Amino acid sequence: MKEELDKIASNSLYDKGVNALMIKYTAKVFGRFIRSGDILELGPAEGLLTEELQKYAKTLTLVEGSSVFCNQLRKKFPQAIVINQLFEEVNLHQKYDYIILGHVLEHVDDPIDILRKFKKFLRPNGLLLAAVPNSHSIHRQAAVLMGLLSKESAMSEKDIHHGHKRVYNSRLFREHFLQAGYNIEVFGGYWLKPLSDAQLEEYWTEDMMNAFFKLGELYPDIAAEIYIVASAGS
């Protein structure tokens, strides 16, 4: 599994093009719910989201399965504790005010198990924040109509490149949190995405992108990205 993650990391697209802009907007959305505290981030990759999270962190712990990414993270965030382990294997020795899963749950074999596991590392008043791609995004709906995808939840070439195991819709996303025993405090979305990444990168300005990131917040069920802010249930 680690070899697979290192292969993906060696040809990563996370910090490039519109995907990098999307991650920065994810940080802006998450920042609405985060105050100063101990932060655990799972799967930070190159650390684009981490750059914003460190502003709030009393302590910062990063768990990343790829040794390639971990080497980059240690250089970029020398103040952070960087743990090179799979989520399924890691054992932590403290609790956190915030646990961040920025585009993680679509990668793991058993997302409910991962959510349950990390709930025990959340402080009583803590929050877990997660974001995932949304299969019901209008660009995926259009791809189905054009015959580019067999169905909204089918894997695109980019999904396969990133090592995704599934593409969530809002119903399944909520369901996994509820099955794992969380209380969903906030559900939302961002990025009304009408075109593919390649088309956006060729023709759109950053101002246009930012406008459509914001516009997606008005239409979460058809936005390209959806997120949940959750607390541990009783």
Tab-separated table of C-alpha atoms in Angstrom:
chain	number	residue	atom	x	y	z
A	1	MET	CA	0.000	0.000	0.000
A	2	LYS	CA	2.818	2.431	0.864
A	3	GLU	CA	4.483	1.666	-2.464
A	4	GLU	CA	1.243	2.584	-4.238
A	5	LEU	CA	1.051	5.857	-2.295
A	6	ASP	CA	4.660	6.696	-3.128
A	7	LYS	CA	3.940	6.056	-6.812
A	8	ILE	CA	1.003	8.478	-6.700
A	9	ALA	CA	3.090	11.030	-4.769
A	10	SER	CA	5.905	10.844	-7.334
A	11	ASN	CA	3.503	12.108	-10.005
A	12	SER	CA	1.161	14.136	-7.860
A	13	LEU	CA	-1.403	16.540	-9.294
A	14	TYR	CA	-2.676	17.796	-5.929
A	15	ASP	CA	-0.674	21.019	-5.884
A	16	LYS	CA	-1.117	21.899	-9.565
A	17	GLY	CA	-3.597	23.958	-11.555
A	18	VAL	CA	-7.188	24.338	-10.441
A	19	ASN	CA	-6.767	21.550	-7.883
A	20	ALA	CA	-4.307	23.729	-5.956
A	21	LEU	CA	-6.786	26.631	-6.036
A	22	MET	CA	-9.515	24.299	-4.804
A	23	ILE	CA	-7.407	23.150	-1.837
A	24	LYS	CA	-6.725	26.765	-0.888
A	25	TYR	CA	-10.457	27.443	-0.964
A	26	THR	CA	-11.018	24.346	1.179
A	27	ALA	CA	-8.675	25.947	3.729
A	28	LYS	CA	-10.751	29.121	3.625
A	29	VAL	CA	-13.968	27.163	4.269
A	30	PHE	CA	-12.441	25.096	7.083
A	31	GLY	CA	-10.966	28.228	8.650
A	32	ARG	CA	-14.485	29.417	9.483
A	33	PHE	CA	-14.785	26.620	12.046
A	34	ILE	CA	-11.250	26.445	13.475
A	35	ARG	CA	-9.822	28.375	16.406
A	36	SER	CA	-6.462	27.958	18.090
A	37	GLY	CA	-5.861	24.375	19.260
A	38	ASP	CA	-4.088	21.078	18.759
A	39	ILE	CA	-4.596	19.970	15.150
A	40	LEU	CA	-4.269	16.550	13.527
A	41	GLU	CA	-4.302	16.427	9.720
A	42	LEU	CA	-4.630	13.138	7.868
A	43	GLY	CA	-3.238	12.810	4.349
A	44	PRO	CA	-1.751	16.306	3.881
A	45	ALA	CA	0.151	15.348	0.670
A	46	GLU	CA	2.319	18.377	-0.267
A	47	GLY	CA	0.830	20.438	2.552
A	48	LEU	CA	-1.204	23.075	0.722
A	49	LEU	CA	-4.006	22.816	3.276
A	50	THR	CA	-1.412	22.514	6.051
A	51	GLU	CA	-0.017	25.953	5.162
A	52	GLU	CA	-3.285	27.485	6.343
A	53	LEU	CA	-3.909	25.097	9.250
A	54	GLN	CA	-0.573	25.933	10.878
A	55	LYS	CA	-1.869	29.456	11.551
A	56	TYR	CA	-4.294	27.982	14.107
A	57	ALA	CA	-2.111	25.225	15.525
A	58	LYS	CA	-0.784	25.122	19.078
A	59	THR	CA	0.579	21.749	18.002
A	60	LEU	CA	0.397	20.244	14.524
A	61	THR	CA	0.500	16.512	13.815
A	62	LEU	CA	0.532	15.203	10.230
A	63	VAL	CA	-0.164	11.562	9.367
A	64	GLU	CA	0.777	10.666	5.791
A	65	GLY	CA	1.195	7.235	4.223
A	66	SER	CA	3.652	8.302	1.500
A	67	SER	CA	7.315	8.611	2.474
A	68	VAL	CA	7.788	10.899	-0.539
A	69	PHE	CA	5.282	13.385	0.853
A	70	CYS	CA	6.589	12.964	4.420
A	71	ASN	CA	10.088	14.004	3.368
A	72	GLN	CA	8.633	17.148	1.809
A	73	LEU	CA	6.447	17.868	4.843
A	74	ARG	CA	9.326	17.610	7.337
A	75	LYS	CA	11.276	20.229	5.387
A	76	LYS	CA	8.265	22.487	4.885
A	77	PHE	CA	6.869	22.265	8.438
A	78	PRO	CA	9.790	21.662	10.815
A	79	GLN	CA	7.596	22.487	13.818
A	80	ALA	CA	5.127	19.683	12.999
A	81	ILE	CA	5.139	16.069	14.105
A	82	VAL	CA	5.153	14.083	10.839
A	83	ILE	CA	4.151	10.413	11.074
A	84	ASN	CA	4.730	8.168	8.056
A	85	GLN	CA	2.099	5.489	8.625
A	86	LEU	CA	-1.143	4.300	7.110
A	87	PHE	CA	-4.253	5.595	8.848
A	88	GLU	CA	-5.300	2.035	9.628
A	89	GLU	CA	-2.017	1.363	11.462
A	90	VAL	CA	-1.204	4.581	13.284
A	91	ASN	CA	-1.607	4.769	17.064
A	92	LEU	CA	-1.601	8.256	18.578
A	93	HIS	CA	-0.978	9.249	22.192
A	94	GLN	CA	-2.999	12.429	22.566
A	95	LYS	CA	-6.363	13.936	21.728
A	96	TYR	CA	-6.970	16.868	19.409
A	97	ASP	CA	-9.239	19.880	19.149
A	98	TYR	CA	-9.482	19.512	15.383
A	99	ILE	CA	-9.007	16.538	13.075
A	100	ILE	CA	-8.802	17.427	9.378
A	101	LEU	CA	-9.498	15.050	6.486
A	102	GLY	CA	-9.078	17.095	3.329
A	103	HIS	CA	-9.885	14.671	0.486
A	104	VAL	CA	-9.070	11.511	2.420
A	105	LEU	CA	-12.228	9.419	2.717
A	106	GLU	CA	-12.468	8.768	-1.025
A	107	HIS	CA	-9.014	7.096	-0.851
A	108	VAL	CA	-9.430	4.584	1.982
A	109	ASP	CA	-10.810	1.045	1.836
A	110	ASP	CA	-13.153	1.456	4.824
A	111	PRO	CA	-14.051	5.097	5.491
A	112	ILE	CA	-16.484	4.242	8.302
A	113	ASP	CA	-13.741	2.356	10.127
A	114	ILE	CA	-11.352	5.291	9.706
A	115	LEU	CA	-13.951	7.730	11.037
A	116	ARG	CA	-14.653	5.500	14.026
A	117	LYS	CA	-10.958	5.045	14.765
A	118	PHE	CA	-10.109	8.720	14.808
A	119	LYS	CA	-13.165	9.703	16.819
A	120	LYS	CA	-11.363	8.404	19.927
A	121	PHE	CA	-8.597	10.961	19.302
A	122	LEU	CA	-11.066	13.868	19.300
A	123	ARG	CA	-11.492	15.941	22.467
A	124	PRO	CA	-15.030	16.199	23.918
A	125	ASN	CA	-15.629	19.632	22.362
A	126	GLY	CA	-13.510	18.923	19.292
A	127	LEU	CA	-14.502	18.930	15.631
A	128	LEU	CA	-13.667	16.674	12.707
A	129	LEU	CA	-13.731	18.424	9.322
A	130	ALA	CA	-13.783	16.468	6.064
A	131	ALA	CA	-14.116	17.357	2.388
A	132	VAL	CA	-14.588	15.039	-0.601
A	133	PRO	CA	-15.383	15.353	-4.326
A	134	ASN	CA	-19.093	15.170	-5.135
A	135	SER	CA	-20.297	12.728	-7.794
A	136	HIS	CA	-23.450	14.830	-8.364
A	137	SER	CA	-21.419	17.862	-9.443
A	138	ILE	CA	-22.841	19.379	-12.615
A	139	HIS	CA	-19.596	18.709	-14.533
A	140	ARG	CA	-19.972	14.965	-13.798
A	141	GLN	CA	-23.666	15.077	-14.720
A	142	ALA	CA	-22.669	16.647	-18.038
A	143	ALA	CA	-19.996	13.976	-18.548
A	144	VAL	CA	-22.665	11.272	-18.219
A	145	LEU	CA	-24.873	13.007	-20.804
A	146	MET	CA	-21.887	13.253	-23.159
A	147	GLY	CA	-21.020	9.580	-22.715
A	148	LEU	CA	-17.692	10.344	-21.033
A	149	LEU	CA	-18.766	8.635	-17.798
A	150	SER	CA	-21.092	5.635	-17.543
A	151	LYS	CA	-22.663	7.080	-14.376
A	152	GLU	CA	-22.014	9.958	-11.985
A	153	SER	CA	-20.103	7.770	-9.511
A	154	ALA	CA	-17.897	6.144	-12.184
A	155	MET	CA	-14.144	6.652	-11.901
A	156	SER	CA	-12.654	9.253	-14.225
A	157	GLU	CA	-9.025	9.088	-15.379
A	158	LYS	CA	-8.117	11.627	-12.708
A	159	ASP	CA	-9.927	9.622	-10.000
A	160	ILE	CA	-7.860	6.588	-10.989
A	161	HIS	CA	-4.644	8.628	-11.074
A	162	HIS	CA	-5.306	9.892	-7.532
A	163	GLY	CA	-6.054	6.387	-6.256
A	164	HIS	CA	-9.690	7.053	-5.381
A	165	LYS	CA	-11.800	4.114	-4.169
A	166	ARG	CA	-15.166	5.850	-4.542
A	167	VAL	CA	-16.827	9.116	-5.527
A	168	TYR	CA	-19.216	10.352	-2.872
A	169	ASN	CA	-22.602	11.975	-3.194
A	170	SER	CA	-24.090	14.005	-0.338
A	171	ARG	CA	-26.302	11.138	0.881
A	172	LEU	CA	-23.475	8.608	1.144
A	173	PHE	CA	-21.158	11.179	2.740
A	174	ARG	CA	-23.660	11.942	5.511
A	175	GLU	CA	-24.476	8.258	5.931
A	176	HIS	CA	-20.852	7.310	6.609
A	177	PHE	CA	-20.571	9.930	9.341
A	178	LEU	CA	-23.802	8.843	10.986
A	179	GLN	CA	-22.822	5.161	10.843
A	180	ALA	CA	-19.519	6.066	12.495
A	181	GLY	CA	-21.413	7.699	15.371
A	182	TYR	CA	-20.832	11.398	14.704
A	183	ASN	CA	-23.158	14.355	15.032
A	184	ILE	CA	-23.159	16.362	11.793
A	185	GLU	CA	-22.952	20.020	12.796
A	186	VAL	CA	-22.596	21.510	9.297
A	187	PHE	CA	-22.992	20.135	5.777
A	188	GLY	CA	-22.006	22.315	2.844
A	189	GLY	CA	-20.437	22.514	-0.574
A	190	TYR	CA	-18.353	24.792	-2.755
A	191	TRP	CA	-17.228	25.148	-6.389
A	192	LEU	CA	-19.974	25.146	-8.982
A	193	LYS	CA	-17.873	23.470	-11.658
A	194	PRO	CA	-19.290	23.467	-15.213
A	195	LEU	CA	-16.194	22.210	-17.063
A	196	SER	CA	-13.255	19.826	-16.711
A	197	ASP	CA	-10.008	20.825	-14.989
A	198	ALA	CA	-8.188	21.027	-18.332
A	199	GLN	CA	-10.814	23.342	-19.839
A	200	LEU	CA	-10.814	25.589	-16.760
A	201	GLU	CA	-7.029	25.792	-16.703
A	202	GLU	CA	-6.924	26.778	-20.367
A	203	TYR	CA	-9.631	29.434	-20.403
A	204	TRP	CA	-10.480	30.685	-16.916
A	205	THR	CA	-8.827	33.355	-14.778
A	206	GLU	CA	-8.281	32.964	-11.035
A	207	ASP	CA	-10.995	35.579	-10.413
A	208	MET	CA	-13.466	33.473	-12.390
A	209	MET	CA	-12.482	30.397	-10.403
A	210	ASN	CA	-12.967	32.171	-7.086
A	211	ALA	CA	-16.414	33.376	-8.141
A	212	PHE	CA	-17.490	29.813	-8.957
A	213	PHE	CA	-15.959	28.456	-5.735
A	214	LYS	CA	-18.241	30.842	-3.853
A	215	LEU	CA	-21.228	30.191	-6.112
A	216	GLY	CA	-21.047	26.495	-5.247
A	217	GLU	CA	-21.775	27.338	-1.605
A	218	LEU	CA	-25.292	28.286	-2.678
A	219	TYR	CA	-25.858	24.889	-4.352
A	220	PRO	CA	-24.071	22.263	-2.215
A	221	ASP	CA	-25.813	19.199	-3.645
A	222	ILE	CA	-24.484	19.935	-7.157
A	223	ALA	CA	-21.184	21.533	-6.137
A	224	ALA	CA	-17.933	19.805	-7.085
A	225	GLU	CA	-16.820	19.606	-3.440
A	226	ILE	CA	-18.839	18.799	-0.333
A	227	TYR	CA	-17.802	19.020	3.303
A	228	ILE	CA	-18.943	18.046	6.778
A	229	VAL	CA	-18.103	19.518	10.169
A	230	ALA	CA	-18.849	16.912	12.822
A	231	SER	CA	-18.585	16.336	16.565
A	232	ALA	CA	-18.295	13.034	18.382
A	233	GLY	CA	-21.668	11.543	19.258
A	234	SER	CA	-22.496	10.284	22.733
